[in-house]
PDB file of C-alpha atoms in Angstrom:
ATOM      1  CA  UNK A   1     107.224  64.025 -68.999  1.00 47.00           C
ATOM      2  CA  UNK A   2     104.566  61.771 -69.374  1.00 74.00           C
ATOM      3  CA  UNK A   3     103.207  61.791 -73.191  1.00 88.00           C
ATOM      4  CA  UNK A   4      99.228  61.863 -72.095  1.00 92.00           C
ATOM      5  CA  UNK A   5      98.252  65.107 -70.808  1.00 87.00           C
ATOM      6  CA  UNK A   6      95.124  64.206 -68.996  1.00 89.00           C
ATOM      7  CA  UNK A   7      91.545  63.395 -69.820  1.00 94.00           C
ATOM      8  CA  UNK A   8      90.415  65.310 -73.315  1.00 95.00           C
ATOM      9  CA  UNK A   9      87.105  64.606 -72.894  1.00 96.00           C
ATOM     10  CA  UNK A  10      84.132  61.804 -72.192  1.00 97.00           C
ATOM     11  CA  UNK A  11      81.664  60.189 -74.211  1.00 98.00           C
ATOM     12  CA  UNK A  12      77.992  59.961 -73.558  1.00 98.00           C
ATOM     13  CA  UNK A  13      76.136  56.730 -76.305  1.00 98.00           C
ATOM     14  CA  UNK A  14      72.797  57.882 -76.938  1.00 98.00           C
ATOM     15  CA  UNK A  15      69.779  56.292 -78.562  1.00 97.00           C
ATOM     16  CA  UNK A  16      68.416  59.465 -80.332  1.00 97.00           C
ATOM     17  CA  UNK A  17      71.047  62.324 -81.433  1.00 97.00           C
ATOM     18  CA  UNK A  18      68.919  64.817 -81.128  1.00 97.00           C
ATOM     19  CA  UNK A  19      66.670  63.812 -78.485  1.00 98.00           C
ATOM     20  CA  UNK A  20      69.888  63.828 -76.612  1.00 98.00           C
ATOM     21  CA  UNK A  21      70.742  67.317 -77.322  1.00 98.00           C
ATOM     22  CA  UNK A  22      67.125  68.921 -76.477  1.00 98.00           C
ATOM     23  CA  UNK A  23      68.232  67.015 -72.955  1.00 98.00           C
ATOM     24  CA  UNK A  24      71.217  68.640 -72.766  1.00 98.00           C
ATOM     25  CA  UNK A  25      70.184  72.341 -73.875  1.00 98.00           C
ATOM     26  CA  UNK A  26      67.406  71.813 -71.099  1.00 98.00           C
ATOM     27  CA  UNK A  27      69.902  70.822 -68.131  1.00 98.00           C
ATOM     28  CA  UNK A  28      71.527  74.090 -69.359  1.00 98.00           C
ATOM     29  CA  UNK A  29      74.552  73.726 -71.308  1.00 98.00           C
ATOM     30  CA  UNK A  30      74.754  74.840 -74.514  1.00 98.00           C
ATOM     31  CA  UNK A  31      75.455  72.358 -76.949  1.00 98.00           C
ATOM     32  CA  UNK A  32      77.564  72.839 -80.080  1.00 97.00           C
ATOM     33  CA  UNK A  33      76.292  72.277 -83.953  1.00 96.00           C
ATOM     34  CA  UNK A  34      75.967  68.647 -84.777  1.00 96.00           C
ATOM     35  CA  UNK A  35      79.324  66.946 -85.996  1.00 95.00           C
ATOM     36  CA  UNK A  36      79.420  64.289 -88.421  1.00 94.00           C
ATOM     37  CA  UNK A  37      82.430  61.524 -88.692  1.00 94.00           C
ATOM     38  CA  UNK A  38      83.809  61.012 -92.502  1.00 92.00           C
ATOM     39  CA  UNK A  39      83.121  57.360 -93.304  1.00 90.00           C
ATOM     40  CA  UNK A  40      81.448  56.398 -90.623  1.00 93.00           C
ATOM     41  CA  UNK A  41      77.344  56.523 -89.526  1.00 95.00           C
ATOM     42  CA  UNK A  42      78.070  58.336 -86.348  1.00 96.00           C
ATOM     43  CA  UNK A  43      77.697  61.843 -85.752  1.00 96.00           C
ATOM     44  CA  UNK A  44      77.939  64.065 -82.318  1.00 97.00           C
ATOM     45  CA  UNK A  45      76.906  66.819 -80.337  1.00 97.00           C
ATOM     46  CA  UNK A  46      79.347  68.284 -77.674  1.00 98.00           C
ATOM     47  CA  UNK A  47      79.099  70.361 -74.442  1.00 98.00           C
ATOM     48  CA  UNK A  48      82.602  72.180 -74.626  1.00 98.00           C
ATOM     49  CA  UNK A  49      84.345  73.674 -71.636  1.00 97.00           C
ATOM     50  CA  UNK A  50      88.241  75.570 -71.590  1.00 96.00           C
ATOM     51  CA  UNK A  51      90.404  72.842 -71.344  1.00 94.00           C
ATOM     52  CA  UNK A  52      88.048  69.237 -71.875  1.00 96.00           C
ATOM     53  CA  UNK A  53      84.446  68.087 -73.081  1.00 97.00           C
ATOM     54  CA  UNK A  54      81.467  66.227 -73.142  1.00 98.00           C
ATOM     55  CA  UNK A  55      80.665  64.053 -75.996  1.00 98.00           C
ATOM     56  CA  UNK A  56      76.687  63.199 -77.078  1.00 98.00           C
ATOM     57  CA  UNK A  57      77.568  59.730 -79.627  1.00 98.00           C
ATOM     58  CA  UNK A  58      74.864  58.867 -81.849  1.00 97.00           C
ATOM     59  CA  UNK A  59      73.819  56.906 -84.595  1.00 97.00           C
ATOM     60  CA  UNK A  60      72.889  58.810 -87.741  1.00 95.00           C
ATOM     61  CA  UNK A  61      73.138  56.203 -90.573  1.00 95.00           C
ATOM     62  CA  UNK A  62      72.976  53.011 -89.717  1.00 94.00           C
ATOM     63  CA  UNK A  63      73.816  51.531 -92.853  1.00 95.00           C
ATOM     64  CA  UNK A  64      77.376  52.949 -92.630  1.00 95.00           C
ATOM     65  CA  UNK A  65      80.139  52.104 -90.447  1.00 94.00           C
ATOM     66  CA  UNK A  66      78.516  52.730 -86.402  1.00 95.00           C
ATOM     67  CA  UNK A  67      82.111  50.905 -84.589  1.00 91.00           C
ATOM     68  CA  UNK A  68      79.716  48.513 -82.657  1.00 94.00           C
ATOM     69  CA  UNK A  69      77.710  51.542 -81.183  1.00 95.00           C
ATOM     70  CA  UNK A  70      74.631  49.858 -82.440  1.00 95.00           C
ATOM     71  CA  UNK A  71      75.330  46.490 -80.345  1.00 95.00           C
ATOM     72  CA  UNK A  72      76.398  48.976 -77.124  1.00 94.00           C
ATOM     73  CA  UNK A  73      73.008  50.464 -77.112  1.00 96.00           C
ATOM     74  CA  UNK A  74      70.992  47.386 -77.636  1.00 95.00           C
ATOM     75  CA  UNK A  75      72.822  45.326 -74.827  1.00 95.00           C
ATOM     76  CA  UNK A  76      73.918  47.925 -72.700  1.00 93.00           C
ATOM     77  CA  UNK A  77      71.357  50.930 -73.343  1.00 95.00           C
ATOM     78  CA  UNK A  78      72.428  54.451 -72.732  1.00 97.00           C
ATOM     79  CA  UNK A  79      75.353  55.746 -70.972  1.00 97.00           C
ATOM     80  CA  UNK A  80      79.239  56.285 -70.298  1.00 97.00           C
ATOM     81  CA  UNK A  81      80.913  54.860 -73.007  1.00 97.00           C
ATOM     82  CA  UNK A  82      84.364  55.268 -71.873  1.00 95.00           C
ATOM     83  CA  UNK A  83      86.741  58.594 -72.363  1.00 95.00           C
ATOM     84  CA  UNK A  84      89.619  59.959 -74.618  1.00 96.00           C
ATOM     85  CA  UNK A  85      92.784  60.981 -72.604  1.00 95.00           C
ATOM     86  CA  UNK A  86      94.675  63.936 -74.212  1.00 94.00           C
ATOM     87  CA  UNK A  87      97.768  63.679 -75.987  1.00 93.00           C
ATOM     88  CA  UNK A  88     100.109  66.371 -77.876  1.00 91.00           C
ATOM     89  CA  UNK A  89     101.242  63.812 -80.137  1.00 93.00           C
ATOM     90  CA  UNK A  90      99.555  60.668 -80.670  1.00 94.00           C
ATOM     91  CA  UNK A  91     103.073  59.046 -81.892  1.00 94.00           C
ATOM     92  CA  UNK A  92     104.724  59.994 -78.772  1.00 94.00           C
ATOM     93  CA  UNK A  93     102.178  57.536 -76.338  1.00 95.00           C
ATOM     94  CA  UNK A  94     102.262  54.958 -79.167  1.00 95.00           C
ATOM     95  CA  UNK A  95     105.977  54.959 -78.255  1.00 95.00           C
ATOM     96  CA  UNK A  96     106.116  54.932 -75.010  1.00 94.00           C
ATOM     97  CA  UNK A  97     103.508  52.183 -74.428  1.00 95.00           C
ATOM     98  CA  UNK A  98     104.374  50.198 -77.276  1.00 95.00           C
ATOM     99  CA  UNK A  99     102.765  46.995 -75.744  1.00 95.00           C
ATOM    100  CA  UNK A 100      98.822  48.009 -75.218  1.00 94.00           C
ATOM    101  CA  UNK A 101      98.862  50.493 -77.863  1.00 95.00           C
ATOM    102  CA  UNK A 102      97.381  50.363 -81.277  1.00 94.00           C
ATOM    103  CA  UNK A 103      99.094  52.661 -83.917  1.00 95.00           C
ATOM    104  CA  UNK A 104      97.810  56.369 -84.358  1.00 95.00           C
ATOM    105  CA  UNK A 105      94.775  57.080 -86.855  1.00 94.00           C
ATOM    106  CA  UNK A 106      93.873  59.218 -87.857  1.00 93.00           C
ATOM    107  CA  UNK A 107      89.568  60.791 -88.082  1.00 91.00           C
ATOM    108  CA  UNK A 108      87.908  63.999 -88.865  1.00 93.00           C
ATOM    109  CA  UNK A 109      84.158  64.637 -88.695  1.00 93.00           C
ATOM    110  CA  UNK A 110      82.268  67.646 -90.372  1.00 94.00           C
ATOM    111  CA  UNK A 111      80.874  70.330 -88.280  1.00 94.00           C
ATOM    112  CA  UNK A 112      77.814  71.912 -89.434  1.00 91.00           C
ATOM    113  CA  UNK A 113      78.545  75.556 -88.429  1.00 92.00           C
ATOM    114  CA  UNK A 114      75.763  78.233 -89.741  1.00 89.00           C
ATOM    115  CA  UNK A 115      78.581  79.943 -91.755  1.00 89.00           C
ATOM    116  CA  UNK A 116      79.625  76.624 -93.473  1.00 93.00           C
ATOM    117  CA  UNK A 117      80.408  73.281 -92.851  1.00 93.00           C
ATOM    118  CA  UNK A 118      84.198  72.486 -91.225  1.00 94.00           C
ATOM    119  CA  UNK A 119      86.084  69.560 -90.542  1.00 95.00           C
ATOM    120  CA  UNK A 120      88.022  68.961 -87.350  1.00 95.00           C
ATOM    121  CA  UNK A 121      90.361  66.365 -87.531  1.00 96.00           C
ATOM    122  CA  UNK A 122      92.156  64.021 -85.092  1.00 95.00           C
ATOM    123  CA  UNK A 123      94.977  61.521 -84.303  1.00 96.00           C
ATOM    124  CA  UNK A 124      93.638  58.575 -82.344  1.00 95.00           C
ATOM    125  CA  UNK A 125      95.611  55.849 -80.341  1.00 96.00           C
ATOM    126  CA  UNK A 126      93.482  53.140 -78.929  1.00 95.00           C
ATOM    127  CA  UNK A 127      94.497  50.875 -75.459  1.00 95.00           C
ATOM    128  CA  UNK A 128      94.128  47.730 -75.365  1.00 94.00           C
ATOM    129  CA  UNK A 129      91.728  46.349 -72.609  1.00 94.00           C
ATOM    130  CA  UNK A 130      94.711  45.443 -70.254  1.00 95.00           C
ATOM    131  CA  UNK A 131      96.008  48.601 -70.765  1.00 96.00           C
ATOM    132  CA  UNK A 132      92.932  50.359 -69.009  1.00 97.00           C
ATOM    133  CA  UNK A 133      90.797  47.657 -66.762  1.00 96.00           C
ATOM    134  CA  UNK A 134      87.355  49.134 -66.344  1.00 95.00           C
ATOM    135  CA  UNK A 135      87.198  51.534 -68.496  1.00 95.00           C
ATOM    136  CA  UNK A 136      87.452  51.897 -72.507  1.00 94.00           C
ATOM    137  CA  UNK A 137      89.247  54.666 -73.434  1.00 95.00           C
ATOM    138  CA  UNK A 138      92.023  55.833 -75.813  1.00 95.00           C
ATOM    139  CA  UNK A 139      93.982  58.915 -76.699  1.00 96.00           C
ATOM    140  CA  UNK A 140      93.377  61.994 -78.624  1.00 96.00           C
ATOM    141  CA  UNK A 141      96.028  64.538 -80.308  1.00 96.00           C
ATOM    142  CA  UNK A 142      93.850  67.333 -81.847  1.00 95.00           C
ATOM    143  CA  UNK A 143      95.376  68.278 -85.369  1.00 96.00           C
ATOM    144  CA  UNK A 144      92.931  71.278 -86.018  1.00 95.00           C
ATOM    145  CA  UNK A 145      92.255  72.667 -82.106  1.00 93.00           C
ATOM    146  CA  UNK A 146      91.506  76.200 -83.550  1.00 93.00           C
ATOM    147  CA  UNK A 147      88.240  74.561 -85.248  1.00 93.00           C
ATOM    148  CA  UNK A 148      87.412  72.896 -81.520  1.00 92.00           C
ATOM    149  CA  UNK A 149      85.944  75.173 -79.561  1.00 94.00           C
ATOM    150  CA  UNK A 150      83.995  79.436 -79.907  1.00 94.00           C
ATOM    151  CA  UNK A 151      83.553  81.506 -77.504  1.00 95.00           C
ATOM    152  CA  UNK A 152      79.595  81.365 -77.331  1.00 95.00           C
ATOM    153  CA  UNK A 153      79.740  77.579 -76.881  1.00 97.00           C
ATOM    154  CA  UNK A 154      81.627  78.262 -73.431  1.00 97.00           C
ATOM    155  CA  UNK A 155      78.885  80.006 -71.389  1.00 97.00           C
ATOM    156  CA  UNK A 156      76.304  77.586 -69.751  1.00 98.00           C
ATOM    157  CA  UNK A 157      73.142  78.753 -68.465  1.00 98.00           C
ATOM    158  CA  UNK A 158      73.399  76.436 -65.460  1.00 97.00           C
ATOM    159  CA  UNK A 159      77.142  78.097 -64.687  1.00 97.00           C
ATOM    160  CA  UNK A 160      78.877  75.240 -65.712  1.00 98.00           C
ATOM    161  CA  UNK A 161      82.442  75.444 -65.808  1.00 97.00           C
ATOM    162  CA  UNK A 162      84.074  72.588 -67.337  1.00 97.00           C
ATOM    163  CA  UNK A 163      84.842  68.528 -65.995  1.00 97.00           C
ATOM    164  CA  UNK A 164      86.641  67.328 -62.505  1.00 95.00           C
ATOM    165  CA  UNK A 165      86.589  63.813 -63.643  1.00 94.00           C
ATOM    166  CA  UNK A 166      84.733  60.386 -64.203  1.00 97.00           C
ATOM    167  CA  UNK A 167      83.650  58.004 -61.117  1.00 97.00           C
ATOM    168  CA  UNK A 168      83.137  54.325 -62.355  1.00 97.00           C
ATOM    169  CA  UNK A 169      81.712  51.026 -60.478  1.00 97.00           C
ATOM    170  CA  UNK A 170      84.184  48.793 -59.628  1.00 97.00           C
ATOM    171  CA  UNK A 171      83.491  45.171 -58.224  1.00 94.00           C
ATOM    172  CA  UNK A 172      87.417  45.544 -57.036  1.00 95.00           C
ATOM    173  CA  UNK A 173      89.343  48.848 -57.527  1.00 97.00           C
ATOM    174  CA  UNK A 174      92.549  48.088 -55.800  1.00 94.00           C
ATOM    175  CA  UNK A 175      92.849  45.145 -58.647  1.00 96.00           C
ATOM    176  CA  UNK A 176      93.141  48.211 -61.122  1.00 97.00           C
ATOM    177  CA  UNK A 177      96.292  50.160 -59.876  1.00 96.00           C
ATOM    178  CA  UNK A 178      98.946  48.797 -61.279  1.00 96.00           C
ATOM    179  CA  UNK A 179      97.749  49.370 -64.668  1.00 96.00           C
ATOM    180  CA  UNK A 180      96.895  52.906 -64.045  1.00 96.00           C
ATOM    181  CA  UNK A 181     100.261  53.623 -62.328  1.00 96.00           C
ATOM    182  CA  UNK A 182     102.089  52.040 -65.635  1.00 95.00           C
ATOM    183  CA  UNK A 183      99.887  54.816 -67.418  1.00 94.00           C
ATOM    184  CA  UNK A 184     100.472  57.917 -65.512  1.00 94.00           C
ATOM    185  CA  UNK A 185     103.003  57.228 -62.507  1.00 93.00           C
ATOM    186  CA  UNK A 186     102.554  56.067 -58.626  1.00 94.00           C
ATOM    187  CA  UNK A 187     102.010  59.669 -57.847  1.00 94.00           C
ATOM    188  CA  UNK A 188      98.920  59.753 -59.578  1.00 95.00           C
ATOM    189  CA  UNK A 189      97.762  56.518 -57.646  1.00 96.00           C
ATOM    190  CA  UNK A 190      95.517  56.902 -54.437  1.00 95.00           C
ATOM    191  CA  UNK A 191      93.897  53.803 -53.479  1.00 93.00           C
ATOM    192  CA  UNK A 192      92.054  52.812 -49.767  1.00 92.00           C
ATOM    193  CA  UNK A 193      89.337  50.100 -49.099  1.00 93.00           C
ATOM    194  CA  UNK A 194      87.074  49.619 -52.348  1.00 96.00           C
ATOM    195  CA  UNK A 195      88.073  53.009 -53.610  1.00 97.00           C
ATOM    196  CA  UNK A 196      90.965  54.144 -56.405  1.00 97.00           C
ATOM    197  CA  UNK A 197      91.642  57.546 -57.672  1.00 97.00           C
ATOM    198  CA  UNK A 198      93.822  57.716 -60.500  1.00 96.00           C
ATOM    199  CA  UNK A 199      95.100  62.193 -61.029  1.00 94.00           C
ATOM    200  CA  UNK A 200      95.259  62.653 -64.471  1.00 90.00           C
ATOM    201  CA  UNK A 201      97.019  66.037 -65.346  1.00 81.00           C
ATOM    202  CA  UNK A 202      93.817  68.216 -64.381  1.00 78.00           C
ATOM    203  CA  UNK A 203      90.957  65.507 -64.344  1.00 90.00           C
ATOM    204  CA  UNK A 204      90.457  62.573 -61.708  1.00 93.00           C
ATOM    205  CA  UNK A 205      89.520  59.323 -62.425  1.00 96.00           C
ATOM    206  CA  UNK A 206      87.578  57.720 -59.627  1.00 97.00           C
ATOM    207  CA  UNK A 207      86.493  54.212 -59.574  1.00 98.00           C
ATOM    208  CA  UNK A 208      84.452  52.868 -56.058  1.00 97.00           C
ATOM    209  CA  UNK A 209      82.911  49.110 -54.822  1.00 97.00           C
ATOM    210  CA  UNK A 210      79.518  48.951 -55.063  1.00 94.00           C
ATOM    211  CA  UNK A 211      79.488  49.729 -51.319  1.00 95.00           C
ATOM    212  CA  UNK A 212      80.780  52.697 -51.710  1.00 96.00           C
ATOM    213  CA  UNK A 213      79.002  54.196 -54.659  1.00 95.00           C
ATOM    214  CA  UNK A 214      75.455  53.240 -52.736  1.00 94.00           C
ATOM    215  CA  UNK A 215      76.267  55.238 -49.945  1.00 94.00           C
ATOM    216  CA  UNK A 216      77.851  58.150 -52.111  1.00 94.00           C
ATOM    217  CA  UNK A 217      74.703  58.210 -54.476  1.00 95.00           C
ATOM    218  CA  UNK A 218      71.796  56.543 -52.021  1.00 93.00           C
ATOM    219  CA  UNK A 219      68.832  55.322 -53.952  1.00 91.00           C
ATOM    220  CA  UNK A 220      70.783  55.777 -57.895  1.00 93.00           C
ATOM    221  CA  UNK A 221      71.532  51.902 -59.335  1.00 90.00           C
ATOM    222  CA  UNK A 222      75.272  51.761 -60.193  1.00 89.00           C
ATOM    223  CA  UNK A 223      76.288  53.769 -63.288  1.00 95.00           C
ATOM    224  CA  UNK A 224      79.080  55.789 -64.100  1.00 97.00           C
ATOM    225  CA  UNK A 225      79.193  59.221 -62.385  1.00 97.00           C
ATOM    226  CA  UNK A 226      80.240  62.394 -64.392  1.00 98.00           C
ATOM    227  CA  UNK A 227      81.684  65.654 -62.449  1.00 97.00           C
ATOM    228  CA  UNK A 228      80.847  68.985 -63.631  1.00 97.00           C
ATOM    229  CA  UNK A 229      82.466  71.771 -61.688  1.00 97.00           C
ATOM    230  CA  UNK A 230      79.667  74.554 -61.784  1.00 97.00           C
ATOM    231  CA  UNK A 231      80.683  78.483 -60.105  1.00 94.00           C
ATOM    232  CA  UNK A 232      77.438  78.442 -57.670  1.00 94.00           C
ATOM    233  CA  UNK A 233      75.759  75.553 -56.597  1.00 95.00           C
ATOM    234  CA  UNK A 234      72.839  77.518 -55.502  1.00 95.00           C
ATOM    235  CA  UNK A 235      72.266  78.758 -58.854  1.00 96.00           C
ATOM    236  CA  UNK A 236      72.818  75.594 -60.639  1.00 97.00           C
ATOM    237  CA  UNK A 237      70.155  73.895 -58.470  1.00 96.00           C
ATOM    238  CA  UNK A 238      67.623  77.036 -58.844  1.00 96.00           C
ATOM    239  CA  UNK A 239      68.379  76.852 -62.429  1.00 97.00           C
ATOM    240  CA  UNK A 240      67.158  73.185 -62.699  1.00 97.00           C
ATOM    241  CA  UNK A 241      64.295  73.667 -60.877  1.00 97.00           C
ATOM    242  CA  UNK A 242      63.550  76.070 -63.279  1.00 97.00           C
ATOM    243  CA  UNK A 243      62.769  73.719 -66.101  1.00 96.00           C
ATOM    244  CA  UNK A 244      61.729  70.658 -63.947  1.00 96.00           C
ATOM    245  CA  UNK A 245      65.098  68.510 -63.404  1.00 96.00           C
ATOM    246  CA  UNK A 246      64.562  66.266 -60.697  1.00 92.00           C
ATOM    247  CA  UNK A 247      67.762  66.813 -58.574  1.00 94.00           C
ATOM    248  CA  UNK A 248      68.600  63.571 -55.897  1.00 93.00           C
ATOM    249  CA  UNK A 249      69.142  63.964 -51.660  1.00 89.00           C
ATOM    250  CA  UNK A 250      73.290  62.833 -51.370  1.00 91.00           C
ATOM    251  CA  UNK A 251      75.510  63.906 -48.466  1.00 86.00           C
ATOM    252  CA  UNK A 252      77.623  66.449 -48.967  1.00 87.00           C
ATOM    253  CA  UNK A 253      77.596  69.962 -51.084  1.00 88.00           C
ATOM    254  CA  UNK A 254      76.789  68.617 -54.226  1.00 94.00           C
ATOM    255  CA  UNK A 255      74.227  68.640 -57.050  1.00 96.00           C
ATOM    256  CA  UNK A 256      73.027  65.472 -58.229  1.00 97.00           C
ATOM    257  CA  UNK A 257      70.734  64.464 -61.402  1.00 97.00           C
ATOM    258  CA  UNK A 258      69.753  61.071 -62.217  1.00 96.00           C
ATOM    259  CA  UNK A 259      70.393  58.953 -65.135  1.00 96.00           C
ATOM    260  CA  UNK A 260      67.034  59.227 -66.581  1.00 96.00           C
ATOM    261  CA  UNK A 261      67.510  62.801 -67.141  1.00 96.00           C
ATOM    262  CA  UNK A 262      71.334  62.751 -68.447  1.00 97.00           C
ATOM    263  CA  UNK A 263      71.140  59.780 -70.941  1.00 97.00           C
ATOM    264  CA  UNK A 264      72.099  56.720 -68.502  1.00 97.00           C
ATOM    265  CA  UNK A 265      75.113  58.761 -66.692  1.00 98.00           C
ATOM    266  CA  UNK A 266      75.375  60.080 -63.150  1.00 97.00           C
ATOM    267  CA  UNK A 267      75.175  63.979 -63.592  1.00 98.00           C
ATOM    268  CA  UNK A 268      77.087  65.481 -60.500  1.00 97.00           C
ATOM    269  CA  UNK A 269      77.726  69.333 -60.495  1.00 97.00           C
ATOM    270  CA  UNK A 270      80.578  70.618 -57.615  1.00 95.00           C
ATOM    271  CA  UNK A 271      81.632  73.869 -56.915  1.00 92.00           C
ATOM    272  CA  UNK A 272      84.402  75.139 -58.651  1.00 85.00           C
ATOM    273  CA  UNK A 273      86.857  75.676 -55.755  1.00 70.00           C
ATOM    274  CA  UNK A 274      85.662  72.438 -53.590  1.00 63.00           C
ATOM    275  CA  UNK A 275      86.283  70.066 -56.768  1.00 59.00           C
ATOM    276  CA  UNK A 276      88.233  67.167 -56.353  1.00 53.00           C
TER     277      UNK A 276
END
């Protein structure tokens, strides 16, 4: 059984924490209370779903440890930062990928709930950059999930149901397969001219030629793409309309909002039972 269970959840770097979240509350998720990490300057705001989430990365005290998300912003601006796979035990993927695999730490931020202040806390195994071409990412074993997720924080006014995966620009995808079939098995691999999908447990992880991602997203500049599934796409679209999101013309029955209106990503909304 392979030892990562999928993809936990992306991460969104963002300029202004909680210009970021009045962005997100107005595309029509509901955003959880601010998090904080111990020891460090960064702090979060997350979009949770059932089973994976959205994470809103900011700086909140620059003077403190920031891990280099000061020098993203200023070179790179806004965006897809790269995602956290899921893992049951953190120990367990160090061990089986030994070789592009940093050992487990562990990190807990403080979550500023109206009833009091909690801290969630996690066990973290980074790749290194072989281990995942394209893409920056490492794993995350949640030691506290009962603190993770309420009930309210589920419901999304645009009917937002949770992820179907991450589509990145790649100059070459095929290039990237064998690293991602080390990772999570040949199965999982689907590859065809300047296109590679990699199946994660639940989530897929799509990477496309420029080529490719002009005709899928006409008029958009290259940027990572993020999937939401939504349960009507009808109502999502009527629902941003509502408070003046700008959706974009692509083929096919999808939703489509541009980076300037979902912090430098690709928002793409899908129904629910034509996902993936």
């Amino acid at each position: 059984m392979n030892s990562i269970t999928g993809i936990d959840h992306t991460i969104i770097g963002v300029a202004d924490l909680e210009a970021a979240r009045a962005s997100w509350t107005r595309l029509g998720f509901t955003v959880t209370p601010r998090g904080r990490h111990i020891g460090w300057g960064t702090g979060n705001y997350c979009v949770m779903f059932p089973n994976d989430y959205v994470e809103l990365l900011g700086i909140i005290d620059a003077s403190q440890f920031v891990n280099n998300l000061d020098r993203l912003l200023e070179t790179r601006g806004e965006g897809f930062l790269g995602l956290a796979f899921g893992a049951a035990d953190s120990g367990a993927v160090h061990d089986a990928f030994p070789e592009v695999t940093e050992a487990p730490k562990d990190l807990a931020r403080l979550l500023e709930l109206p009833e009091g202040t909690v801290a969630p806390r996690f066990s973290l195994v980074h790749f290194k950059p072989e281990a995942t071409p394209g893409l920056s990412a490492f794993c995350c074993a949640h030691l506290t999930p009962e603190l993770l997720r309420q009930p309210d924080w589920l419901d999304h006014a645009n009917g937002a149901t949770g992820l179907d995966g991450m589509t990145i620009p790649a100059t070459d995808p095929a290039t990237l397969a064998p690293a991602y079939a080390r990772l999570f098995g040949d199965g999982a691999i689907r590859a065809g001219q300047g296109r590679l999908e990699v199946r994660t447990e639940a989530l897929t992880l799509r990477f496309l030629s420029p080529e490719r991602m002009a005709r899928r997203y006409p008029g958009l500049e290259p940027a990572a793409v993020m999937t939401v599934t939504c349960r009507d796409l009808a109502g999502t679209r009527e629902f941003l309309a509502s408070r003046a999101v700008r959706t974009v013309a692509v083929p096919g029955a999808r939703v489509v909002v541009s980076p300037e209106d979902a912090n430098g990503v690709i928002l793409e909304f899908a129904l629910e039972s034509a996902a993936s």
